[in-house]
XYZ file of C-alpha atoms in Angstrom:
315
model
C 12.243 -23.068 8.640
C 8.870 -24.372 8.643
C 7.107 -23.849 5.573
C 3.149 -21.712 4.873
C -0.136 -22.411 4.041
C -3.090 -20.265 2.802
C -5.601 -20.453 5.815
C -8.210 -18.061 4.171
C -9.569 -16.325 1.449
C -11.927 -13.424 -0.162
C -12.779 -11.494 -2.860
C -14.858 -8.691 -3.529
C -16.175 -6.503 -6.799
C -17.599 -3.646 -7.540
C -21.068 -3.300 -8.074
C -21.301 -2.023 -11.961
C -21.755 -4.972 -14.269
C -20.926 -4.090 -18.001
C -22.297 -6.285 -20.674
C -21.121 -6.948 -23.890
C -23.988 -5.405 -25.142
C -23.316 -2.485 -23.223
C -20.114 -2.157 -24.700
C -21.805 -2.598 -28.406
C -23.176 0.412 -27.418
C -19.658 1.600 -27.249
C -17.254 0.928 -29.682
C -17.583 -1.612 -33.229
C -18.259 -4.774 -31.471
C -21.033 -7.251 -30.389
C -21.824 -9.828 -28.007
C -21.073 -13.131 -30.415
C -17.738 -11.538 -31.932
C -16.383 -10.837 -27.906
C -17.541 -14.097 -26.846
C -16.363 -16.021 -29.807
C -12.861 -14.812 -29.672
C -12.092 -14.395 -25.632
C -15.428 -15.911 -23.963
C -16.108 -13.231 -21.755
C -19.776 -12.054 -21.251
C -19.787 -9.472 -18.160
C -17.558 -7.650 -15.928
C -17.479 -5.234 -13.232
C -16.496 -1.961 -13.442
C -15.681 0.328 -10.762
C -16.477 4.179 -10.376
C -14.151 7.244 -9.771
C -14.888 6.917 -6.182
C -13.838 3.159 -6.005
C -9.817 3.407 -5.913
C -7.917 0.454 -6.278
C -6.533 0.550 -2.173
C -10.789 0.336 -1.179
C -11.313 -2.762 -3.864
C -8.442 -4.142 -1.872
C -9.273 -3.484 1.630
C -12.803 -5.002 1.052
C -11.412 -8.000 0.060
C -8.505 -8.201 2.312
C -11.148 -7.730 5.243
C -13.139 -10.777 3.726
C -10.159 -13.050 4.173
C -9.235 -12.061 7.524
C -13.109 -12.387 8.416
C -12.775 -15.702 7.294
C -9.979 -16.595 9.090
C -10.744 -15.829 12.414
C -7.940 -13.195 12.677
C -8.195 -8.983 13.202
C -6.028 -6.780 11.110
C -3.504 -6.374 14.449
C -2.727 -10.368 13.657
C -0.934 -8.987 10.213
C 2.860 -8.364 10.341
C 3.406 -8.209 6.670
C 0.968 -6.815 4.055
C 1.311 -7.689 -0.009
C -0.672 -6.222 -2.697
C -0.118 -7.005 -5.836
C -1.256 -4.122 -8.503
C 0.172 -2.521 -11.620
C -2.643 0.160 -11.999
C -1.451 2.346 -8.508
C -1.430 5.980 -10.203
C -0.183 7.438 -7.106
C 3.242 6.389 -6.055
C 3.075 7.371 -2.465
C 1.880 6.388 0.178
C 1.867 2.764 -1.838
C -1.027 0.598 -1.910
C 0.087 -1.577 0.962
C 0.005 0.857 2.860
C -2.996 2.528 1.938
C -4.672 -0.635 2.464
C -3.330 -1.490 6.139
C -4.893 2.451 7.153
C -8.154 1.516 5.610
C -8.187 -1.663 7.709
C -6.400 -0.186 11.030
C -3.266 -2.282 10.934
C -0.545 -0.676 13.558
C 2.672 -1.334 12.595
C 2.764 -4.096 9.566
C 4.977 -4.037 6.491
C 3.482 -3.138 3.619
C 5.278 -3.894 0.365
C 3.408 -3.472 -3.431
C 4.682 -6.044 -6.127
C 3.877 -4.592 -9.888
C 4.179 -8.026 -12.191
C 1.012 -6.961 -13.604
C -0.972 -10.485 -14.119
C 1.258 -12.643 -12.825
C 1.445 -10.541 -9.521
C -0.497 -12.245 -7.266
C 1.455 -15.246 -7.184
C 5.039 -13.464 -7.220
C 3.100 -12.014 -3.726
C 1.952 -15.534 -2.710
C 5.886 -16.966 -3.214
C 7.326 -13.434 -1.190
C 4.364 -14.141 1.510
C 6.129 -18.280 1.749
C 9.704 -16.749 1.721
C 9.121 -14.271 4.113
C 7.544 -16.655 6.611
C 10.072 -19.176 6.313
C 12.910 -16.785 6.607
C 11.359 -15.996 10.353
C 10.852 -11.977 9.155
C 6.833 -12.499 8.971
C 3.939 -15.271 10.700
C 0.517 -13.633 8.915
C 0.906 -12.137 5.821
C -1.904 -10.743 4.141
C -1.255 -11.134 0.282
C -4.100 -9.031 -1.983
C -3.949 -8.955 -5.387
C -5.774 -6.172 -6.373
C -6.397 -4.075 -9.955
C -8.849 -0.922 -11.825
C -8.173 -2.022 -15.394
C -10.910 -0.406 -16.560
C -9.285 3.160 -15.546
C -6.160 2.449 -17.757
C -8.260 1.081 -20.871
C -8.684 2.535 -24.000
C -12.283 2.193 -24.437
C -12.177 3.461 -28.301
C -9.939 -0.080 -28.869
C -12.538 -3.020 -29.149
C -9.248 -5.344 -29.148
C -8.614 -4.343 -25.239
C -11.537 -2.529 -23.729
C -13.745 -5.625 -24.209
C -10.989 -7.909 -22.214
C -11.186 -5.944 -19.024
C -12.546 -5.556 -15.629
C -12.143 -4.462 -11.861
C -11.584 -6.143 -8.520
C -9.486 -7.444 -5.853
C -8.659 -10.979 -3.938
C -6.727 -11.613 -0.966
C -5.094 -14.989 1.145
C -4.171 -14.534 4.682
C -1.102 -16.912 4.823
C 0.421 -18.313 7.698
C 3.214 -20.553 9.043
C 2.795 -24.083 9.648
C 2.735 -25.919 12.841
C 5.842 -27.817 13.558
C 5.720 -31.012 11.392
C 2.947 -29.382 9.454
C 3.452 -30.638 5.631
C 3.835 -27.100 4.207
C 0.608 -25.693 2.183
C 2.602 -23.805 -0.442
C 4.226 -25.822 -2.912
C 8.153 -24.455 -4.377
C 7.492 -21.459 -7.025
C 8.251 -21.474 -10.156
C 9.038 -18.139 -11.665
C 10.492 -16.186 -14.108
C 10.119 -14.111 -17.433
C 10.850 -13.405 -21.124
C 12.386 -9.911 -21.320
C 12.265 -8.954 -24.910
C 8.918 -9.659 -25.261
C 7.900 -7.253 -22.359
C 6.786 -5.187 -24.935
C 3.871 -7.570 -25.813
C 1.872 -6.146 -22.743
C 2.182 -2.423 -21.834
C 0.550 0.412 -19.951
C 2.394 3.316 -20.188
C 1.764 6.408 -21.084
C 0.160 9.731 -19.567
C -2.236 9.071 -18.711
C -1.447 5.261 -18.910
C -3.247 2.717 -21.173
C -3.068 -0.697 -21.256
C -2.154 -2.225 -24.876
C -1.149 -5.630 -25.939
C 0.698 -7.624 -29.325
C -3.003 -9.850 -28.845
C -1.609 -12.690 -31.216
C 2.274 -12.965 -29.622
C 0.528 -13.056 -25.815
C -1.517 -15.952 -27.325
C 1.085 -17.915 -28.965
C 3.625 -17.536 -26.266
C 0.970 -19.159 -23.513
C -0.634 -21.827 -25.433
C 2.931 -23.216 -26.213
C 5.314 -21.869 -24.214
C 3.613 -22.293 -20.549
C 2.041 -25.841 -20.268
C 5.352 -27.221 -19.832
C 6.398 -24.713 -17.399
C 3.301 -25.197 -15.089
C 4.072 -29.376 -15.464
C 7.176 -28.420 -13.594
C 5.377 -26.316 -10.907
C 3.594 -29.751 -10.180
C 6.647 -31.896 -10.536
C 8.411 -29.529 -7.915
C 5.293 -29.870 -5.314
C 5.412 -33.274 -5.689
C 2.119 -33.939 -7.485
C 1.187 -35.290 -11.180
C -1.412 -32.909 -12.704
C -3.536 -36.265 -12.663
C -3.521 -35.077 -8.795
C -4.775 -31.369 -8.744
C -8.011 -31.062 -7.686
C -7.997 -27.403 -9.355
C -6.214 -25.251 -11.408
C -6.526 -21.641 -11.354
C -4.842 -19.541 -14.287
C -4.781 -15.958 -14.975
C -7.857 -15.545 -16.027
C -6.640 -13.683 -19.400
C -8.802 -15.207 -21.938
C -11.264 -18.591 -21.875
C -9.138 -19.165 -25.589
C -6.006 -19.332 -23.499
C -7.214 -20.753 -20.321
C -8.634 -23.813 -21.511
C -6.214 -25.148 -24.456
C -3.350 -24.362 -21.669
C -5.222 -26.139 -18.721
C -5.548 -29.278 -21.389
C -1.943 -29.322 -21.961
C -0.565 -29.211 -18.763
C -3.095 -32.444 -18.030
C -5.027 -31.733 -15.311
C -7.840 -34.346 -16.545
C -9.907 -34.671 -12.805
C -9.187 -31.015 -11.999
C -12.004 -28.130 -11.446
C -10.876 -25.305 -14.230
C -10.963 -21.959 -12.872
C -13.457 -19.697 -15.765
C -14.389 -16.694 -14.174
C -13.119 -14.555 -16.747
C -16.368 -15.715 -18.127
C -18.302 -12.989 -15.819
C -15.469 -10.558 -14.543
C -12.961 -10.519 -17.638
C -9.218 -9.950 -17.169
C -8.876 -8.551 -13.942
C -4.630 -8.653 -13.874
C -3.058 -9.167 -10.315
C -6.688 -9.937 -9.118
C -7.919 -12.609 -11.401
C -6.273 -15.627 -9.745
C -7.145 -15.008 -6.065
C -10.543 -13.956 -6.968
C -11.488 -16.839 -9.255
C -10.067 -19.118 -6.195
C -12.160 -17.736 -3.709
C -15.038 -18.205 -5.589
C -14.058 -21.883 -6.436
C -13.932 -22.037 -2.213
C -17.034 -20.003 -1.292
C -19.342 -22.516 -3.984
C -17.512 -25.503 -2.177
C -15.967 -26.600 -5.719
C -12.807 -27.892 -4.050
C -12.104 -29.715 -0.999
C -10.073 -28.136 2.464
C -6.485 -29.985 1.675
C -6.792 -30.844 -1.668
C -4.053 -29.692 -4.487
C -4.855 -26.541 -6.362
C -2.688 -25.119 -9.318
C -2.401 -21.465 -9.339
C -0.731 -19.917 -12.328
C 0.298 -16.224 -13.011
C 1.265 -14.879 -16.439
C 0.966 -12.026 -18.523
C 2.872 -8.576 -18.340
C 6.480 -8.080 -19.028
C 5.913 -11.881 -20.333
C 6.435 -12.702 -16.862
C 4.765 -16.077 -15.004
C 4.514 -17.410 -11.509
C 3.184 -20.707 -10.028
C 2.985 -22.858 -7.364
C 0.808 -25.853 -5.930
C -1.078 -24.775 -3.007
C -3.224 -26.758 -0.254
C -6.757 -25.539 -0.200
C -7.780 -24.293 2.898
C-alpha cells in the first residue's frame, strides 16, 4: 500500500509559566543547581480546569487548521498520554467530542515518553493497511498533576502540554513521508520510570534512565536512519524526547547528526512525556527552522525503558 506523510502540525500550552525560581520557593532547590544538572529554566503548568483531553483538542485543532482539513476529514484519532486518570470514555475519544468528529476511531497509546511516536508508526500502519486516510495523532500529557512536588529530583523536570500531526496517505508514486520505525523496549528496567500509585506519582532511578540513553540509544537511532535510507550527515533535524538537555545533547552528538537543527525545548517547557516530541517539532516548523521536505529525526524514549523512532519528511 502506499505509504504516509505528516502534512501538518500544532502545539499548544497552557498559560502558567513556572520558573525555577518559583519552584525555589518550593522545595530545596535553585535556579543554577536545576539548570546545571537538566538545563531547564521554565515550564508551563496547567490548572485543575485544564484536563489533559482540552490541552489536546487545542492542539489537535491547530494542526488540522493548518492543514486545510475540518475534524469530519479524520477517520482515525491517536493520542498518546500516560497521565488519563479516568479510564472511560478514553482520551481519544474525549478529544474527537471536543472537536465534533462524527464517527472516527479513537484509540489512546500509554508508552509514556516514547508515545508519540509508537502513535506516529500506528497512524503509518494503519494508513497503509487501507483501515484509515487522515489520522490525527496527538501526543498529549499533565505531568505536573502526577508530580511529587516535595521531590526536587522530579518536580523540577516537569511540565504540561500537548502536540498533534495530521497524517495522511501519499499520492500514488508519492515517496512515502514516514520513514520504517524502529521500536522496542527493555522490560526489566521498566521499573526505572514509574507512576503508580493512588493517587499516581511519577518517580524515576534518575542515574539508570541516564546511563541507559547516553549509551544504549545512539546506536539504535543510527539504525532508524539507516532503515529510512539517510546518513545522520543527512537530517536536517532531530527531535528527541525532550527528557533532559544532559541527555539530549551528548545523545544527538553520538548518533552524528553534525548539519542537523537540535530540538531544545525542554529548555522552556521541561519534560512534557508523550507531548515533548510533537511539540518541540512544531515549534522547529512554526520559527521556519527546517525546510518543507527535508529529513527530520524524531526519537521517543523513556517509560517502561521503551523507545520509538522514525525519519520523517517535514511538511
Amino acid at each position: 500500500m502506499a505509504g504516509s506523510r505528516v502534512v501538518a502540525l500544532g502545539h499548544y500550552q497552557p498559560a502558567k509559566v513556572l520558573t525555577n525560581d518559583d519552584l525555589a520557593a518550593m522545595v530545596d532547590t535553585s535556579d543554577e543547581w536545576i539548570t546545571s544538572r537538566v538545563g531547564i529554566r521554565t515550564r508551563h503548568v496547567a490548572g485543575p480546569d485544564e484536563p489533559v483531553d482540552e490541552l489536546a483538542a487545542h492542539a489537535g485543532a491547530k494542526a488540522l487548521a493548518a492543514a486545510g482539513m475540518v475534524p469530519a476529514d479524520i477517520d482515525l484519532v491517536l493520542v498518546a498520554t500516560s497521565t488519563a486518570i479516568n479510564r472511560s470514555p478514553n482520551m481519544a475519544a474525549r478529544v474527537a467530542a471536543r472537536l465534533g468528529m462524527t464517527s472516527p476511531a479513537a484509540m489512546d497509546l500509554n508508552v509514556v515518553c516514547s508515545g508519540f511516536t509508537h502513535a506516529l508508526a500506528t497512524a503509518d500502519h494503519a494508513v497503509r493497511a487501507g483501515s484509515a486516510s487522515r489520522v490525527l495523532v496527538i501526543g498529549a500529557d499533565k505531568m505536573a498533576e502526577i508530580a511529587d512536588w516535595t521531590d526536587r529530583t522530579t518536580c523540577v523536570l516537569v511540565g504540561d502540554g500537548a502536540g498533534a500531526a495530521v497524517v495522511e496517505a501519499c499520492a500514488e508514486g508519492e515517496e512515502a513521508g514516514i520513514g520504517p520505525v524502529l521500536w522496542g523496549s527493555v522490560p526489566e528496567m521498566g521499573h526505572a520510570v514509574r507512576i503508580e500509585g493512588t493517587p499516581p506519582r511519577f518517580a524515576q532511578e534518575g542515574q539508570s534512565v541516564y546511563r541507559w540513553a547516553t549509551t544504549q540509544l545512539p546506536p539504535i537511532a543510527r539504525k532508524v536512519c539507516e532503515r529510512a535510507g539517510v546518513t545522520p550527515e543527512e537530517l536536517a533535524a532531530v527531535v528527541l524526547h525532550q527528557a533532559n538537555l544532559r541527555i539530549i545533547e551528548p545523545v544527538a552528538q553520538k548518533i552524528g547528526a553534525v548539519n542537523a537543527v537540535i530540538a531544545r525545548d525542554v529548555v522552556d517547557s521541561g519534560n512534557t512525556s508523550a507531548a515533548s516530541i510533537p511539540m518541540a517539532l512544531s515549534k522547529l516548523v512554526e520559527r521556519g527552522e527546517i525546510e518543507s521536505g527535508a529529513p527530520v529525526l524524531l526519537f521517543g524514549f523513556g517509560g517502561n525503558l521503551s523507545y520509538a523512532g522514525q525519519v520523517i519528511r517535514c511538511p
